[in-house]
Amino acid sequence: MFDWDNMSAFTSPSLDDPLMREKRSSRTHPSRQDSQQHHSATEEGPEPGIVYLQRLRRAQTDKKYWAELLESLPNLKDSDEISETYQILCDTNNVTALKALLESSLKGSEDNQQDVLVIISRTKPEIVWKFFRKNYDKYYQTYGKSLFTMSFILQTVTEQLNSNDMYNDVKSFFKNNDPGTGQPGLTAGLEQIAENIRWKKNHRHKCRNFFFTYARKHAKGKN
């Protein structure tokens, strides 16, 4: 049973945010896009895309509904429905919820495991890396000898990190753990972390000045 009490700070990205709109439009399954295009205007009920948005909005504001979706995953049979449910569950900033989702994904298909790592790492890369590190043996047993997948996963769970501490943590971890066939992905991930650190160092003051200037203008506009 999911611990609802730890979800008191249940928050999520805004549905009106441009990035969220882009994410929603880019992740619709091809078969769902076809069904939406051929959906008759005379049929009763909302279009599939509307149903998805309704479920998404409810999951973002109702922690019990979110937990019910999580608990329903083992009983789902349709691959498209499973994928859509994972996508809905990932749209939250609640750390407790995301950790529960990562844990649950280990019981799902290989595609679902990878999708959850990809989606959450975009916004909470440190959570994903720490979870992956803790459960490395499980991932290694499944993907460690695969031709390409291990490399993809190692790059996915590292390339969004952007601090010296995380860079050193990744390097230190793999001194004692075999990356298997994932060495190319690990190398690419470490290179990207170093680039992220350089970018932050070179642009931190510019970004800070921009947001301070914007905040002052916004504040003046309200007065």
CSV table of C-alpha atoms in Angstrom, one decimal:
chain,number,residue,atom,x,y,z
A,1,MET,CA,0.0,0.0,0.0
A,2,PHE,CA,1.3,3.4,-0.9
A,3,ASP,CA,2.0,5.8,2.0
A,4,TRP,CA,-0.4,8.7,1.3
A,5,ASP,CA,0.7,10.5,4.4
A,6,ASN,CA,4.0,11.4,2.8
A,7,MET,CA,2.3,13.1,-0.1
A,8,SER,CA,1.0,16.2,1.8
A,9,ALA,CA,3.2,18.4,-0.5
A,10,PHE,CA,1.6,17.0,-3.6
A,11,THR,CA,2.5,19.5,-6.4
A,12,SER,CA,2.9,19.1,-10.1
A,13,PRO,CA,4.0,21.0,-13.2
A,14,SER,CA,1.4,23.3,-14.6
A,15,LEU,CA,-0.8,22.1,-17.5
A,16,ASP,CA,-0.5,25.5,-19.0
A,17,ASP,CA,3.3,25.5,-19.0
A,18,PRO,CA,4.6,25.5,-22.6
A,19,LEU,CA,7.1,22.7,-21.8
A,20,MET,CA,4.3,20.6,-20.4
A,21,ARG,CA,2.3,21.1,-23.6
A,22,GLU,CA,5.3,20.0,-25.7
A,23,LYS,CA,5.8,16.9,-23.5
A,24,ARG,CA,2.2,15.9,-23.8
A,25,SER,CA,2.1,16.3,-27.6
A,26,SER,CA,5.4,14.5,-28.1
A,27,ARG,CA,4.7,11.4,-26.1
A,28,THR,CA,1.3,10.3,-27.5
A,29,HIS,CA,1.6,6.7,-28.8
A,30,PRO,CA,1.3,6.5,-32.6
A,31,SER,CA,-1.6,4.2,-32.4
A,32,ARG,CA,-3.4,6.7,-30.1
A,33,GLN,CA,-2.7,9.5,-32.6
A,34,ASP,CA,-4.3,7.4,-35.4
A,35,SER,CA,-7.4,6.6,-33.2
A,36,GLN,CA,-7.8,10.3,-32.4
A,37,GLN,CA,-7.6,11.3,-36.1
A,38,HIS,CA,-10.3,8.7,-37.0
A,39,HIS,CA,-12.5,9.4,-34.0
A,40,SER,CA,-16.0,10.3,-35.3
A,41,ALA,CA,-17.4,13.6,-34.2
A,42,THR,CA,-20.8,12.0,-33.8
A,43,GLU,CA,-19.6,9.3,-31.3
A,44,GLU,CA,-20.7,9.8,-27.7
A,45,GLY,CA,-18.1,10.8,-25.0
A,46,PRO,CA,-15.0,12.9,-25.2
A,47,GLU,CA,-12.1,12.2,-27.5
A,48,PRO,CA,-9.2,10.1,-26.2
A,49,GLY,CA,-6.9,13.1,-25.9
A,50,ILE,CA,-9.5,14.8,-23.7
A,51,VAL,CA,-9.8,11.8,-21.5
A,52,TYR,CA,-6.0,11.7,-21.1
A,53,LEU,CA,-5.9,15.4,-20.0
A,54,GLN,CA,-8.8,14.9,-17.6
A,55,ARG,CA,-6.9,12.0,-16.0
A,56,LEU,CA,-3.7,14.0,-15.9
A,57,ARG,CA,-5.3,17.0,-14.3
A,58,ARG,CA,-7.0,14.9,-11.7
A,59,ALA,CA,-3.8,12.9,-10.9
A,60,GLN,CA,-1.9,16.2,-10.5
A,61,THR,CA,-4.4,17.6,-7.9
A,62,ASP,CA,-5.7,14.5,-6.1
A,63,LYS,CA,-3.1,12.4,-4.3
A,64,LYS,CA,-5.5,9.6,-3.6
A,65,TYR,CA,-6.3,9.3,-7.3
A,66,TRP,CA,-2.6,9.3,-8.1
A,67,ALA,CA,-2.1,6.5,-5.6
A,68,GLU,CA,-5.0,4.5,-7.0
A,69,LEU,CA,-3.4,4.7,-10.5
A,70,LEU,CA,-0.1,3.5,-9.1
A,71,GLU,CA,-1.8,0.6,-7.4
A,72,SER,CA,-3.7,-0.3,-10.6
A,73,LEU,CA,-0.6,-0.9,-12.7
A,74,PRO,CA,-0.1,-4.6,-11.8
A,75,ASN,CA,-3.7,-5.3,-13.0
A,76,LEU,CA,-3.5,-3.5,-16.4
A,77,LYS,CA,-3.1,-5.7,-19.5
A,78,ASP,CA,-3.1,-3.3,-22.4
A,79,SER,CA,0.4,-2.0,-23.2
A,80,ASP,CA,-0.9,1.4,-24.4
A,81,GLU,CA,-2.9,1.9,-21.2
A,82,ILE,CA,0.1,0.9,-19.1
A,83,SER,CA,2.3,3.4,-20.9
A,84,GLU,CA,-0.2,6.2,-20.6
A,85,THR,CA,-0.7,5.5,-16.9
A,86,TYR,CA,3.1,5.7,-16.3
A,87,GLN,CA,3.2,9.0,-18.3
A,88,ILE,CA,0.4,10.5,-16.1
A,89,LEU,CA,2.1,9.3,-12.9
A,90,CYS,CA,5.4,10.9,-13.9
A,91,ASP,CA,3.8,14.4,-14.1
A,92,THR,CA,4.4,15.4,-10.5
A,93,ASN,CA,7.0,17.2,-8.6
A,94,ASN,CA,6.3,15.2,-5.4
A,95,VAL,CA,9.6,13.4,-4.4
A,96,THR,CA,7.8,10.7,-2.4
A,97,ALA,CA,5.5,10.0,-5.3
A,98,LEU,CA,8.4,9.8,-7.8
A,99,LYS,CA,10.4,7.4,-5.6
A,100,ALA,CA,7.3,5.2,-5.3
A,101,LEU,CA,6.9,5.3,-9.1
A,102,LEU,CA,10.5,4.3,-9.7
A,103,GLU,CA,10.2,1.4,-7.3
A,104,SER,CA,7.0,0.3,-9.0
A,105,SER,CA,8.6,0.5,-12.4
A,106,LEU,CA,11.0,-2.3,-11.5
A,107,LYS,CA,8.0,-4.7,-11.5
A,108,GLY,CA,6.9,-3.5,-15.0
A,109,SER,CA,8.2,-4.3,-18.5
A,110,GLU,CA,11.6,-3.3,-19.7
A,111,ASP,CA,10.0,-0.6,-21.8
A,112,ASN,CA,8.2,0.9,-18.8
A,113,GLN,CA,11.4,0.8,-16.7
A,114,GLN,CA,13.2,2.8,-19.3
A,115,ASP,CA,10.4,5.2,-19.9
A,116,VAL,CA,10.1,6.1,-16.2
A,117,LEU,CA,13.9,6.7,-16.0
A,118,VAL,CA,13.8,8.9,-19.0
A,119,ILE,CA,10.8,11.0,-18.0
A,120,ILE,CA,11.8,11.6,-14.4
A,121,SER,CA,15.4,12.3,-15.1
A,122,ARG,CA,14.4,15.3,-17.2
A,123,THR,CA,13.2,17.2,-14.0
A,124,LYS,CA,14.6,15.2,-11.1
A,125,PRO,CA,17.9,13.7,-12.2
A,126,GLU,CA,19.4,13.3,-8.8
A,127,ILE,CA,16.4,11.3,-7.6
A,128,VAL,CA,16.8,9.0,-10.6
A,129,TRP,CA,20.6,8.6,-10.2
A,130,LYS,CA,20.3,7.8,-6.5
A,131,PHE,CA,17.6,5.3,-7.1
A,132,PHE,CA,19.5,3.7,-10.0
A,133,ARG,CA,22.7,3.5,-7.9
A,134,LYS,CA,20.8,1.8,-5.0
A,135,ASN,CA,19.2,-0.7,-7.4
A,136,TYR,CA,22.1,-1.1,-9.7
A,137,ASP,CA,22.3,-4.9,-9.3
A,138,LYS,CA,18.7,-5.3,-10.5
A,139,TYR,CA,19.3,-3.2,-13.6
A,140,TYR,CA,22.6,-4.8,-14.3
A,141,GLN,CA,21.1,-8.3,-14.2
A,142,THR,CA,18.5,-7.3,-16.7
A,143,TYR,CA,20.5,-5.1,-19.1
A,144,GLY,CA,24.2,-5.5,-18.3
A,145,LYS,CA,25.0,-7.7,-21.2
A,146,SER,CA,22.6,-6.2,-23.7
A,147,LEU,CA,24.0,-4.7,-26.9
A,148,PHE,CA,22.7,-1.2,-26.7
A,149,THR,CA,20.2,-0.8,-23.8
A,150,MET,CA,22.7,-0.6,-20.9
A,151,SER,CA,24.5,2.1,-22.7
A,152,PHE,CA,21.3,4.0,-23.2
A,153,ILE,CA,20.3,3.7,-19.6
A,154,LEU,CA,23.6,4.8,-18.2
A,155,GLN,CA,23.6,7.9,-20.3
A,156,THR,CA,20.0,8.6,-19.4
A,157,VAL,CA,20.5,8.4,-15.6
A,158,THR,CA,23.7,10.6,-15.7
A,159,GLU,CA,23.5,13.2,-18.5
A,160,GLN,CA,21.1,15.6,-16.7
A,161,LEU,CA,23.3,15.8,-13.5
A,162,ASN,CA,25.1,19.2,-13.2
A,163,SER,CA,27.2,19.4,-10.1
A,164,ASN,CA,30.8,18.4,-9.1
A,165,ASP,CA,29.4,16.3,-6.3
A,166,MET,CA,27.3,14.2,-8.7
A,167,TYR,CA,30.1,13.9,-11.2
A,168,ASN,CA,32.4,12.6,-8.5
A,169,ASP,CA,29.7,10.3,-7.2
A,170,VAL,CA,29.2,8.7,-10.6
A,171,LYS,CA,32.9,8.2,-11.2
A,172,SER,CA,33.4,6.8,-7.7
A,173,PHE,CA,30.5,4.4,-8.1
A,174,PHE,CA,31.8,2.9,-11.3
A,175,LYS,CA,35.3,2.3,-9.9
A,176,ASN,CA,33.8,-0.6,-8.0
A,177,ASN,CA,30.9,-1.5,-10.3
A,178,ASP,CA,31.1,-2.9,-13.8
A,179,PRO,CA,29.2,-0.9,-16.4
A,180,GLY,CA,29.0,-4.0,-18.6
A,181,THR,CA,28.1,-3.1,-22.2
A,182,GLY,CA,27.1,0.4,-21.0
A,183,GLN,CA,30.6,1.9,-21.0
A,184,PRO,CA,30.0,4.2,-24.0
A,185,GLY,CA,26.8,5.6,-22.4
A,186,LEU,CA,28.7,6.1,-19.1
A,187,THR,CA,31.5,8.0,-20.9
A,188,ALA,CA,28.9,10.1,-22.8
A,189,GLY,CA,27.1,10.8,-19.6
A,190,LEU,CA,30.2,11.9,-17.7
A,191,GLU,CA,31.2,14.2,-20.6
A,192,GLN,CA,27.7,15.8,-20.5
A,193,ILE,CA,27.8,16.3,-16.7
A,194,ALA,CA,31.1,18.1,-17.2
A,195,GLU,CA,29.6,20.2,-19.9
A,196,ASN,CA,26.5,21.0,-17.7
A,197,ILE,CA,28.9,22.2,-14.9
A,198,ARG,CA,30.8,24.4,-17.3
A,199,TRP,CA,27.5,25.9,-18.7
A,200,LYS,CA,26.3,26.7,-15.2
A,201,LYS,CA,29.5,28.3,-14.3
A,202,ASN,CA,29.6,30.5,-17.5
A,203,HIS,CA,25.9,31.5,-17.4
A,204,ARG,CA,24.9,31.5,-13.8
A,205,HIS,CA,25.3,35.3,-13.4
A,206,LYS,CA,23.5,36.0,-16.7
A,207,CYS,CA,20.5,33.8,-15.7
A,208,ARG,CA,20.4,35.3,-12.2
A,209,ASN,CA,20.4,38.9,-13.6
A,210,PHE,CA,17.8,38.0,-16.1
A,211,PHE,CA,15.4,36.6,-13.5
A,212,PHE,CA,16.0,39.4,-11.0
A,213,THR,CA,15.3,42.0,-13.8
A,214,TYR,CA,12.2,40.1,-14.8
A,215,ALA,CA,11.0,39.8,-11.2
A,216,ARG,CA,11.5,43.6,-10.6
A,217,LYS,CA,9.5,44.4,-13.7
A,218,HIS,CA,6.8,42.0,-12.8
A,219,ALA,CA,6.6,43.5,-9.3
A,220,LYS,CA,6.4,47.0,-10.6
A,221,GLY,CA,3.6,46.0,-13.0
A,222,LYS,CA,1.5,44.8,-10.1
A,223,ASN,CA,1.9,48.1,-8.2
